[in-house]
Tab-separated table of C-alpha atoms in Angstrom:
chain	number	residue	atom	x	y	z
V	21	UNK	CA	12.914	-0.459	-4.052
V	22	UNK	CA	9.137	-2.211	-4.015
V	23	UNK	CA	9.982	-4.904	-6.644
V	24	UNK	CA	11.295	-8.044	-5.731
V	25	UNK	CA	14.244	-10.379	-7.367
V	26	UNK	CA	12.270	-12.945	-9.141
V	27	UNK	CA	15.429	-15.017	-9.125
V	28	UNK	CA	15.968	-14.719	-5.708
V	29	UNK	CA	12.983	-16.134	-3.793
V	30	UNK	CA	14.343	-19.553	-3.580
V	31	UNK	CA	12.063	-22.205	-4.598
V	32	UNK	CA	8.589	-20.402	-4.886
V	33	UNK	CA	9.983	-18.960	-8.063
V	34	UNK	CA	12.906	-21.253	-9.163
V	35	UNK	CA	10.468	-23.989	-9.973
V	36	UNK	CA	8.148	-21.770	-11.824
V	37	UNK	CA	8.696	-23.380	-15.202
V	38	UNK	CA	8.664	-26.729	-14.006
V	39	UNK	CA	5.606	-26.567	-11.960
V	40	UNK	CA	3.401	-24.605	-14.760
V	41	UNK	CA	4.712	-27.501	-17.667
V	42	UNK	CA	3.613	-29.979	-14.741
V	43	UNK	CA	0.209	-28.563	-14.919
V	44	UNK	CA	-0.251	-27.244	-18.441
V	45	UNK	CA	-1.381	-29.258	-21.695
V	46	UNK	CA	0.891	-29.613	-24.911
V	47	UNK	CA	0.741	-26.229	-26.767
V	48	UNK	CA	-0.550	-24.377	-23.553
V	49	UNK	CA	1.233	-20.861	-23.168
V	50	UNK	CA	4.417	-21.360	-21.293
V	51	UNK	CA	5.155	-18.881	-18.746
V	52	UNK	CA	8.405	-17.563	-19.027
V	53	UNK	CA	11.746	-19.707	-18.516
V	54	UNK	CA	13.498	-19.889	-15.315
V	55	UNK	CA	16.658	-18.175	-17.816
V	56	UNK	CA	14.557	-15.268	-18.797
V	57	UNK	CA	13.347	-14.833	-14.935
V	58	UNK	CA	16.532	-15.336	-13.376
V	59	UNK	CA	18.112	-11.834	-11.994
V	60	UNK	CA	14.944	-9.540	-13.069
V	61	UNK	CA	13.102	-8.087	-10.731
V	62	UNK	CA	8.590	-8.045	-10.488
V	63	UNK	CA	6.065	-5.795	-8.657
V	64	UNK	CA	3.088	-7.980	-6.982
V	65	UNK	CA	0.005	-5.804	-7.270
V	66	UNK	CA	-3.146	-7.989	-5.304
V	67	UNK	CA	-6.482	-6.646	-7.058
V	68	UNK	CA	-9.682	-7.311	-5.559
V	69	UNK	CA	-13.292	-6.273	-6.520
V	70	UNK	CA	-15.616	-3.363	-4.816
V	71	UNK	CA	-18.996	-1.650	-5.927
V	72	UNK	CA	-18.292	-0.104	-8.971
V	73	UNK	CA	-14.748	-1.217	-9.601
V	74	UNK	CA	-13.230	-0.027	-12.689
V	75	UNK	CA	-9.130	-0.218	-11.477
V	76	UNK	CA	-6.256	0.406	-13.729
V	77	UNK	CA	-2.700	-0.278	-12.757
V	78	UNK	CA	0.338	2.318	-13.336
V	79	UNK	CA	3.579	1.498	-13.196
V	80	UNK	CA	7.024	2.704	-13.547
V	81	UNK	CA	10.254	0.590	-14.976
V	82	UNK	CA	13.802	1.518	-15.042
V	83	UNK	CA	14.100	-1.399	-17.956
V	84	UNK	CA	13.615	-0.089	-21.544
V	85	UNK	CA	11.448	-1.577	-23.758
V	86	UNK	CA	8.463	-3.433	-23.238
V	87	UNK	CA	7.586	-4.742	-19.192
V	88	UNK	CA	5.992	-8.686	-19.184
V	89	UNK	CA	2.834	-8.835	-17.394
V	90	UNK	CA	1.068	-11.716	-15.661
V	91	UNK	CA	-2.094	-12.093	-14.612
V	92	UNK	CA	-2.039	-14.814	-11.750
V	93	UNK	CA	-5.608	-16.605	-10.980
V	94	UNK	CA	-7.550	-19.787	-10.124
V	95	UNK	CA	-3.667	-21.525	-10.328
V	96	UNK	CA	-2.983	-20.479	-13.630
V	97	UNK	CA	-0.557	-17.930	-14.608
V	98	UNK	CA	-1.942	-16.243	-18.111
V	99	UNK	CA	0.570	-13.417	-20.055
V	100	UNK	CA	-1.187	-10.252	-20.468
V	101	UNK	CA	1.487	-9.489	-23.136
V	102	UNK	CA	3.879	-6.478	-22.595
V	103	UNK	CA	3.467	-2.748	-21.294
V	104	UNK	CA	5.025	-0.139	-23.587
V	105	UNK	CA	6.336	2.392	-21.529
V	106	UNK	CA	6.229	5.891	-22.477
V	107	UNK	CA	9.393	8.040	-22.634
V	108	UNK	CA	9.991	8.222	-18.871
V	109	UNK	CA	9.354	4.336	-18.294
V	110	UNK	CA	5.707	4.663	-17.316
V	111	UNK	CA	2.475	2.874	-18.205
V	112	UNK	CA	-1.286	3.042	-16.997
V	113	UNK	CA	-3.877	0.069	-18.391
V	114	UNK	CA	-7.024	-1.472	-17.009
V	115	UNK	CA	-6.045	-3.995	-14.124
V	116	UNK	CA	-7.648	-7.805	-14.870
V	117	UNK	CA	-10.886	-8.213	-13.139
V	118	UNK	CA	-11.543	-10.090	-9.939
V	119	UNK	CA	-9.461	-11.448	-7.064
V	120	UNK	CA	-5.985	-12.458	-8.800
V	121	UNK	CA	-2.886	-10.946	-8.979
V	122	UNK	CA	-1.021	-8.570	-11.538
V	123	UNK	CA	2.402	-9.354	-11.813
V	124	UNK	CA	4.939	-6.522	-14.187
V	125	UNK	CA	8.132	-8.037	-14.333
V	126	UNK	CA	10.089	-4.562	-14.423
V	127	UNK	CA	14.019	-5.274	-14.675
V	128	UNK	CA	16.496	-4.657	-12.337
V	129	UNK	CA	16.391	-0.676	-11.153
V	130	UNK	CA	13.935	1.038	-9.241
V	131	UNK	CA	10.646	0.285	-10.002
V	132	UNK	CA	7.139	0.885	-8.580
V	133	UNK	CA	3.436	0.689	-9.432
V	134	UNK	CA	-0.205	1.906	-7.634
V	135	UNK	CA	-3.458	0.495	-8.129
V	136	UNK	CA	-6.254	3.311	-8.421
V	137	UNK	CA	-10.529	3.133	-9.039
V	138	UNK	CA	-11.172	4.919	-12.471
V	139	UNK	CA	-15.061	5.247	-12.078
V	140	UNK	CA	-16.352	8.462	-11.573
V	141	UNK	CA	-17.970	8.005	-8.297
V	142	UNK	CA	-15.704	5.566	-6.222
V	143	UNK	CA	-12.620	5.661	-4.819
V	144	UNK	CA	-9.505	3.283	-3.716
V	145	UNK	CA	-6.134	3.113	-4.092
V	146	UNK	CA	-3.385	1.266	-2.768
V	147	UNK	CA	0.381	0.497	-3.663
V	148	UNK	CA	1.815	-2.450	-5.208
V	149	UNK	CA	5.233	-4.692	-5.283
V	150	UNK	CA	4.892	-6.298	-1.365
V	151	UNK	CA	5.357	-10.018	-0.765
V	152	UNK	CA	7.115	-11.519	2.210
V	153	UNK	CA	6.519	-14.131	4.156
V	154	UNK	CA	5.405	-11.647	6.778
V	155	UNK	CA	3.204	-8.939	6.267
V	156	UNK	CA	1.160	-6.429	8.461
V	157	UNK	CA	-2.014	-4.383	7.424
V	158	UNK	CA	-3.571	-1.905	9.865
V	159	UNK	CA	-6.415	-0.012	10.209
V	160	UNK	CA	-9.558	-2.190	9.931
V	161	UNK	CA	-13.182	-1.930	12.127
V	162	UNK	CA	-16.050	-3.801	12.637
V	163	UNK	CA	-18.396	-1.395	14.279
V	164	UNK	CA	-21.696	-1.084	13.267
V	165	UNK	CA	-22.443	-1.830	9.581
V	166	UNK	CA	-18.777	-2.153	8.553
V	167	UNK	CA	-17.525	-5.164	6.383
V	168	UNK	CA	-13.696	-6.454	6.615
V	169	UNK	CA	-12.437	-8.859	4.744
V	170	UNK	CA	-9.023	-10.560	4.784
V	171	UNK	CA	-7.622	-11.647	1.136
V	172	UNK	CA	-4.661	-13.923	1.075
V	173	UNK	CA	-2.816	-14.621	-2.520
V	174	UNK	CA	-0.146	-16.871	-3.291
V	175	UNK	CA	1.217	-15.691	-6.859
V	176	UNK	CA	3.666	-18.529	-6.116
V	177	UNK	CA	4.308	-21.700	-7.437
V	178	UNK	CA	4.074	-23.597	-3.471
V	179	UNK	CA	1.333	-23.890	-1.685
V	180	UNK	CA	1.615	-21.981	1.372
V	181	UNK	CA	0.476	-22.227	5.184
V	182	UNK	CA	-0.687	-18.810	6.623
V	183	UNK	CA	-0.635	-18.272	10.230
V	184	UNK	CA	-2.492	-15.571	11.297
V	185	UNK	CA	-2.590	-13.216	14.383
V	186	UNK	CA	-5.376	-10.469	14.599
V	187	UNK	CA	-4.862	-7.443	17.320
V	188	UNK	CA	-7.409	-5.275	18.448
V	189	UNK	CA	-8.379	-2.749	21.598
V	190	UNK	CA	-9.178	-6.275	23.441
V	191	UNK	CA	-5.238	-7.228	22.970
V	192	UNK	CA	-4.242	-10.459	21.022
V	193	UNK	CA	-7.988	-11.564	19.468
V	194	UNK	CA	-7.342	-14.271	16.840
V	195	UNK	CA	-10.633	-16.152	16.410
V	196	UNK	CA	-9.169	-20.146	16.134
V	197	UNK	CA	-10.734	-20.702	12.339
V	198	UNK	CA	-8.389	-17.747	10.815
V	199	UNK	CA	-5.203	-18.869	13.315
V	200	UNK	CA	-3.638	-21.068	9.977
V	201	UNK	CA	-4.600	-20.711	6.431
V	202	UNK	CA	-4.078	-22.830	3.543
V	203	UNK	CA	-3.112	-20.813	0.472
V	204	UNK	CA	-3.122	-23.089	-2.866
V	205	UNK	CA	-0.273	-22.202	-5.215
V	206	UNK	CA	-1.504	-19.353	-7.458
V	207	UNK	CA	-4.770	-19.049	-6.013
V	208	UNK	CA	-6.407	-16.299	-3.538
V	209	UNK	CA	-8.079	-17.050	-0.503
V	210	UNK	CA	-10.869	-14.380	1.167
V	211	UNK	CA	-12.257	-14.443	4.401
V	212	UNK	CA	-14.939	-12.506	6.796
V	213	UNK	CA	-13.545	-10.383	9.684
V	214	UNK	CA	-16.423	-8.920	10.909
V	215	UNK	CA	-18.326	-12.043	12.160
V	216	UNK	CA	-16.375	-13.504	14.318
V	217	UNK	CA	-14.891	-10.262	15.021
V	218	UNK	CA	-17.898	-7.994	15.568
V	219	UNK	CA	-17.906	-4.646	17.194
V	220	UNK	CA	-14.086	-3.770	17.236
V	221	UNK	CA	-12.952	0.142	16.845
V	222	UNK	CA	-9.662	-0.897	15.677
V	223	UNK	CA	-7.856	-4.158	13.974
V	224	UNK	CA	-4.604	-5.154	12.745
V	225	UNK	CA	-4.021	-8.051	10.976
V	226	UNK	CA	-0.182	-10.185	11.317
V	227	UNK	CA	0.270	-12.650	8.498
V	228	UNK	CA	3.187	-15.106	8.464
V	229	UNK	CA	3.367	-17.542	5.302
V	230	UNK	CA	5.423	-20.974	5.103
V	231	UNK	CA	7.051	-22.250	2.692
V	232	UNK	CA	7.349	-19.039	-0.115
V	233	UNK	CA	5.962	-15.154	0.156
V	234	UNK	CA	2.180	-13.956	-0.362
V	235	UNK	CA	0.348	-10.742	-0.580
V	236	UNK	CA	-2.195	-9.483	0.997
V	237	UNK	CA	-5.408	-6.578	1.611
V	238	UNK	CA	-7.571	-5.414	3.553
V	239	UNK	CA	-11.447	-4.523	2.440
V	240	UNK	CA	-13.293	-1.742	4.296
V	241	UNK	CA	-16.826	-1.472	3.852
V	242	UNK	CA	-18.141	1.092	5.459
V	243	UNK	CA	-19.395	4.835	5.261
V	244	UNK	CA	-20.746	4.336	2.250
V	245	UNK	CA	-17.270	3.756	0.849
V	246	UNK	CA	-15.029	0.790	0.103
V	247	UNK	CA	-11.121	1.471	1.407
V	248	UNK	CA	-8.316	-0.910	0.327
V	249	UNK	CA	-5.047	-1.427	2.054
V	250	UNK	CA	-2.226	-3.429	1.540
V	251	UNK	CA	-0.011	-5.476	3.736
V	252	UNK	CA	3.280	-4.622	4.635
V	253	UNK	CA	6.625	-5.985	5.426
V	254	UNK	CA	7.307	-4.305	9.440
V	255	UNK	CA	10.152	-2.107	9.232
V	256	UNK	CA	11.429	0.254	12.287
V	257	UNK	CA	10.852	3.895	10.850
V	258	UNK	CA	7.731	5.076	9.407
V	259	UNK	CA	6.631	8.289	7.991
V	260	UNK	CA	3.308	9.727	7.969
V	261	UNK	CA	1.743	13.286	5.714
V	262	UNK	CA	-1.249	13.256	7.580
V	263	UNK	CA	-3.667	14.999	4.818
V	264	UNK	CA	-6.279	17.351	5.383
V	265	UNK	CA	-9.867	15.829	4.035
V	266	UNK	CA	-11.670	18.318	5.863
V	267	UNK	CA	-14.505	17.169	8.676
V	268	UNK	CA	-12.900	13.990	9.129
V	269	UNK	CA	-11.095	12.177	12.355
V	270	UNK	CA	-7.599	10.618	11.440
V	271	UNK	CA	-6.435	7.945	13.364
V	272	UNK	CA	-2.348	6.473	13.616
V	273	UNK	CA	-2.236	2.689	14.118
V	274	UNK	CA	0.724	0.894	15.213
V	275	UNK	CA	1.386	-2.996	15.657
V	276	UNK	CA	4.173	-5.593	15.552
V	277	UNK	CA	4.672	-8.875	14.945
V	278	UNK	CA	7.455	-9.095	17.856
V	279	UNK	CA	6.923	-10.862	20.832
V	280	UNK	CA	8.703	-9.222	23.106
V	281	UNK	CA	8.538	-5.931	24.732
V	282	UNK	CA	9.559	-2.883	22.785
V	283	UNK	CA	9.533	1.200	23.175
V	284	UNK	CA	7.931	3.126	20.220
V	285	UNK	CA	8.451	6.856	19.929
V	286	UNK	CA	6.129	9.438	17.902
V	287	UNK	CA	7.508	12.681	16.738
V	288	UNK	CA	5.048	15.193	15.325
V	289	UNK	CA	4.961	17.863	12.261
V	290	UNK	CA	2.647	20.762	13.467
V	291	UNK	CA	2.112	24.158	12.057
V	292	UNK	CA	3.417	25.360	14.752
V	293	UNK	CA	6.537	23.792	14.455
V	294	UNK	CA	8.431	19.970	15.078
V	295	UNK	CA	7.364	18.530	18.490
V	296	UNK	CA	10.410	15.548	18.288
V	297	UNK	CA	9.599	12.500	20.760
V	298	UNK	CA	6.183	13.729	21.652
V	299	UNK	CA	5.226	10.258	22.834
V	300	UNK	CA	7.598	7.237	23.823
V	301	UNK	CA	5.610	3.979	25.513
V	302	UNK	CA	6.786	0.787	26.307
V	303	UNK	CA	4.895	-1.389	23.915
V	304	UNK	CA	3.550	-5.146	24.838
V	305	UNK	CA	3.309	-8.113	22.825
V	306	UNK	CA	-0.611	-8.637	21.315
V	307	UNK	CA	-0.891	-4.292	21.992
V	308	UNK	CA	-2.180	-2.313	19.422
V	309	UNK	CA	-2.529	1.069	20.076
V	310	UNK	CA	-4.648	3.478	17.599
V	311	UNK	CA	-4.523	6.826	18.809
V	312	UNK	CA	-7.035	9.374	17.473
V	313	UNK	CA	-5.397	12.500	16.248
V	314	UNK	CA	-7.521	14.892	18.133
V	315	UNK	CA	-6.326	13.496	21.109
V	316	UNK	CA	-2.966	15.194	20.275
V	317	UNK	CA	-1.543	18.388	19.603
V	318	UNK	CA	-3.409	20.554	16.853
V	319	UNK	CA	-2.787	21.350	13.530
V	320	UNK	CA	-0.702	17.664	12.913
V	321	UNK	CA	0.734	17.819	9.453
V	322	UNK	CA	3.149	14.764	9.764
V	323	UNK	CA	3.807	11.832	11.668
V	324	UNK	CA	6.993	10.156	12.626
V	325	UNK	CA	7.641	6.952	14.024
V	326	UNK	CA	10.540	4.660	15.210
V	327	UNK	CA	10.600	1.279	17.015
V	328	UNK	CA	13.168	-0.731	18.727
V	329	UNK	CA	11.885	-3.799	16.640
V	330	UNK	CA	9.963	-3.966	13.358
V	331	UNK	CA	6.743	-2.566	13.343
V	332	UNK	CA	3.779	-1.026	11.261
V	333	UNK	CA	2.423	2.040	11.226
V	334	UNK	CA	-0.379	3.509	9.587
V	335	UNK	CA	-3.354	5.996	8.829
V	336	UNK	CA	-7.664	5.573	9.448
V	337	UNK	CA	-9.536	8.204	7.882
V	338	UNK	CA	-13.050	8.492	8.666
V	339	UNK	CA	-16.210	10.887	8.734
V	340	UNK	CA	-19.652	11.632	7.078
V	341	UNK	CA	-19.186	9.258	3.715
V	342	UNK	CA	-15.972	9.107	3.805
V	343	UNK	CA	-13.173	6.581	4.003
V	344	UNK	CA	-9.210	6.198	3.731
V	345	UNK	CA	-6.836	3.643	4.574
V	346	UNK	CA	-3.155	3.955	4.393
V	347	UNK	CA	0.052	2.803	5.689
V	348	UNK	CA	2.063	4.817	6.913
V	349	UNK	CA	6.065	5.029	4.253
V	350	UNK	CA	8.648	2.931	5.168
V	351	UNK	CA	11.390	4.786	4.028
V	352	UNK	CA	12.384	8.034	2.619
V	353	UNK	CA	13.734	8.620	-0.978
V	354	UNK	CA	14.185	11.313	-3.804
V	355	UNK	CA	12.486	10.249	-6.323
V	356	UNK	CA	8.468	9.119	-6.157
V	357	UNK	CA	6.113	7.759	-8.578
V	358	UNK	CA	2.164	8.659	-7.999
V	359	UNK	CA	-0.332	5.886	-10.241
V	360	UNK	CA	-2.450	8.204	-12.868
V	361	UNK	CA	-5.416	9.220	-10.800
V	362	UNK	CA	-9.087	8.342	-12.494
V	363	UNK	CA	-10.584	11.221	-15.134
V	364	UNK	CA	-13.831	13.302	-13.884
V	365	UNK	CA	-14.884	16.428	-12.454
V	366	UNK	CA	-14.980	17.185	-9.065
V	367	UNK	CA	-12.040	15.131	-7.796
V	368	UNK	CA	-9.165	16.844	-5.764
V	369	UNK	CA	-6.389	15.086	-6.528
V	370	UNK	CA	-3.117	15.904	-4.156
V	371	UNK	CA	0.261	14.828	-3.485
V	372	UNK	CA	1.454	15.296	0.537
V	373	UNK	CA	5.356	15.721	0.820
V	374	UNK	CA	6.862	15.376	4.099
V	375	UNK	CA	10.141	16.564	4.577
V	376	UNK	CA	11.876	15.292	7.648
V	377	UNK	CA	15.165	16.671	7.553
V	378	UNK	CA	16.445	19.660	9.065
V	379	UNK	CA	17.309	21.541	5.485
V	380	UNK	CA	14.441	22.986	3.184
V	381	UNK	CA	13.455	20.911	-0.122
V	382	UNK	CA	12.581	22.110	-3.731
V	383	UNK	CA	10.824	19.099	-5.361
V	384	UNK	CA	9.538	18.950	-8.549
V	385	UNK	CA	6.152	17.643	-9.444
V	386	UNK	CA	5.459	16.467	-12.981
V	387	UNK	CA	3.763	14.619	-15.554
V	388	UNK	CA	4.882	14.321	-19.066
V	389	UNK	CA	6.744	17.506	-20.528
V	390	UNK	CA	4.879	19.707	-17.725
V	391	UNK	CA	6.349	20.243	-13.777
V	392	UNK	CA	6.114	22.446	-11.202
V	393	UNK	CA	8.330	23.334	-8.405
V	394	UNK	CA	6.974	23.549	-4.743
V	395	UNK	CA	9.594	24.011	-1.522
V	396	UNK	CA	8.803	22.036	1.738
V	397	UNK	CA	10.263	23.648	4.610
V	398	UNK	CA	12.244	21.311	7.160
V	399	UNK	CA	10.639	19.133	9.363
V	400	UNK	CA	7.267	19.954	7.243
V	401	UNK	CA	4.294	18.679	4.896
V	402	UNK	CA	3.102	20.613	1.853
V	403	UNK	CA	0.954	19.424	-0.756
V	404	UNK	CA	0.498	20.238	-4.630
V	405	UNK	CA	-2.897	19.827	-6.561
V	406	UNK	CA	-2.021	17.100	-9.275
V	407	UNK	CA	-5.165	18.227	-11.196
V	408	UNK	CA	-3.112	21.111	-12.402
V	409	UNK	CA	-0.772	18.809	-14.565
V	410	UNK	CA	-3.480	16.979	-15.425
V	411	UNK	CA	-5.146	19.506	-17.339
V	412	UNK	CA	-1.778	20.064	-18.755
V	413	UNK	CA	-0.985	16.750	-20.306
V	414	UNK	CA	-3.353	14.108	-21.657
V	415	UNK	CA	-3.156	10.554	-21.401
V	416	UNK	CA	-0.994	10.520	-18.234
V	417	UNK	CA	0.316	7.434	-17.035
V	418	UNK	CA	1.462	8.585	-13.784
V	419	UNK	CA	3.419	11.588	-11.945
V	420	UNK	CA	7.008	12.018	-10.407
V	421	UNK	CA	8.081	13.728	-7.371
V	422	UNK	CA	11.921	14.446	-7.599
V	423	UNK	CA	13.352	16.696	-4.535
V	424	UNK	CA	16.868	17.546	-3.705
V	425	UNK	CA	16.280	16.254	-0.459
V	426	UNK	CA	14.781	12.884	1.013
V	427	UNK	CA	11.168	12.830	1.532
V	428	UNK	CA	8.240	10.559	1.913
V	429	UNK	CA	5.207	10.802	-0.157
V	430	UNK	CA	1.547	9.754	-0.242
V	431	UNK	CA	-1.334	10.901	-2.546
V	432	UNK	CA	-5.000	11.369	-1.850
V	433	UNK	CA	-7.814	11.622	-4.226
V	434	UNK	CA	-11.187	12.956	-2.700
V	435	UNK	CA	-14.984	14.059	-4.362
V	436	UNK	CA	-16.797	17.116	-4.089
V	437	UNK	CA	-19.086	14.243	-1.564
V	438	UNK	CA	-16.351	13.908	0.774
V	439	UNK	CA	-15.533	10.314	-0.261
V	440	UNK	CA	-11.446	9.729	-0.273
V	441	UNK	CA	-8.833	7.624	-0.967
V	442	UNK	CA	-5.274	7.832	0.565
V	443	UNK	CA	-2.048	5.628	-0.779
V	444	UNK	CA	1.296	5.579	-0.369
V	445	UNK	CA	3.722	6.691	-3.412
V	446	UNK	CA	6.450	3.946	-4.500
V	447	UNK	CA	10.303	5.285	-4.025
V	448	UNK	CA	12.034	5.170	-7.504
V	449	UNK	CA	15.022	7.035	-6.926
């Protein structure tokens, strides 16, 4: 489940009401008490501007009712008011504007939310409801004209220390101004990769925050296009639809925060059939390897991959204006919720399911009273066109995936141009 136990992150959240009344004027808006907070559970989705941002944020609650939202900026924490959820516990509105972070205080149940770009001509998406007081996000460059930057937030009532460790094709390569990072409580904190990082083909970026949890993205500029990507608690087993965007090289990257010596194994999805423990390397401490998919097998349709420790794994998807950066999903479920995907013509918008078992799965894609039923073979990736719901249903605020098996989901959305975005789904069932 993506959200997080408000009640249950110690201090950075038990002294919420304290630390806001501390800081607040008589007859300021309170945020809410540590009573109403205690038990419930809240998505963290980071937002961040890029040329021609118009985002909106989709979520999906297993609470009835109405779902509190916070907007958390410049160390204030403002009420956005509630999100009525339709009939299936959805909602879609515009996301605030600028660095800060949206919080949904969803209930207890599975809950998940996606960020997505609603203008016509740009692209980005990313998943929300990570923070953890380590984090990994993958798939960052500083060749040429490409722009990184590294966004810290602290949607937390502490401030925080960030200590930061940056891996590249050069091996451990943190420049000594990002190694610690102060974080004010409720504030965000950006910073430049590509200067003192300048002509890398691949980075990966280890964040470690004391006391309390943040959040965190990456920026891409480059292409032409902006690509978001969010940071990720390590986990051992990753799953990976690789998605056809047609002239475009994908690459898998895969880092750790361990410092000791591990073995990672890849397994791949082909057309031609599984190819289980295609790879298996020792990996070293400050390694990141980023392995072009060209280089393997052809026809890859999905990725597997499992490590003795916690790691990361994720996709880079690049060619002639276009630009996608994902991680890779952490874990399988039955039950996925897609973000609503912006209005205009000429988008392809697609859901990839991955089935990694060894028995076939009929899952349902749907959006309000309208579904469709697609089978995934075992040890397979299909996908299903989402713009065929869409023209279906109006107003959607987002789509399920429901299969009798487990599977892993992500969801693409590309333009007639070329120009992409990738993002993982968020397991609600």
């Amino acid at each position: 489940m993506r959200g997080v136990a408000v009640g249950m992150v110690g201090l950075v959240l038990g002294v919420l009401t304290w630390a806001i009344s501390a800081a607040s004027s008589p007859g300021a808006v309170q945020a809410p008490s540590e009573e109403t907070r205690a038990g419930s559970d809240h998505l963290v989705c980071p937002l961040a501007d890029f040329v021609r941002s118009e985002t909106e944020v989709s979520l999906k609650a297993a609470r009835p009712g109405p779902v509190p939202l916070w907007a958390v900026a410049e160390g204030a924490w403002s009420p956005l008011g509630g999100a009525e959820l339709d009939d299936r516990g959805m909602w879609t509105g515009a996301a605030p504007v600028g660095s800060s972070v949206f919080l949904a205080e969803t209930g207890a149940g599975p809950s998940g939310a996606g960020i997505a770009n609603a203008a016509p001509e740009a692209l980005s998406a990313w998943t929300c409801g990570e923070s953890s007081d380590r984090l990994a996000a993958l798939g960052g460059a500083t060749l040429s004209d490409d722009r990184l930057d590294l966004i810290l937030y602290n949607p937390y009532v502490l401030d925080s220390v960030v200590r930061v460790v940056v891996t590249s094709e050069l091996g451990e390569d943190t420049p000594s101004s990002l190694r610690e990072i102060y974080v004010p409580a409720g504030k965000t904190v950006e910073m430049t990769l590509d200067e003192p990082l300048r002509l890398r083909r691949s980075l990966a970026v280890l964040a470690e925050s004391s006391p309390g949890r943040i959040a965190l993205l990456l920026r891409q500029t480059g292409k032409g296009e902006t690509a978001m990507t969010e940071g990720v608690t390590p986990h051992t087993d990753w799953w990976l639809p690789v998605p056809d965007l047609g002239q475009a090289e994908t690459y898998l990257t895969i880092a750790s925060p361990s410092g000791s010596p591990f073995t990672y194994r890849v397994d791949l999805m082909t057309e031609s059939g599984p190819l289980p423990a295609f790879l298996e390397e020792d990996f070293l401490p400050g390694q990141l390897v980023s392995i072009p998919l060209s280089a393997l097998p052809g026809g890859v349709t999905g990725i597997g991959v499992v490590g003795t420790v916690p790691l990361a794994a994720g996709l880079r998807i690049e060619g002639e204006g276009l630009l996608a950066i994902s991680p890779g999903v952490r874990e399988t479920a039955k039950s996925w919720f897609l973000p609503a995907a912006g209005d205009g013509a000429g988008r392809d918008t697609r859901a990839w399911i991955m089935n990694p078992s060894g028995l076939e799965a009929r899952a349902s894609v749907s959006a309000g009273n309208y579904s469709f039923t697609i089978t995934v073979p075992p040890e397979s990736v299909r996908s299903f066109e989402l713009g065929k719901l869409r023209a279906s249903t109006e107003g959607i605020a987002g789509y399920l995936v429901e299969a009798q098996e487990e599977v892993a989901v992500l969801m693409t959305t590309q333009l007639q141009g070329g120009a992409a975005s990738i993002a993982v789904g968020a397991p609600v069932g």
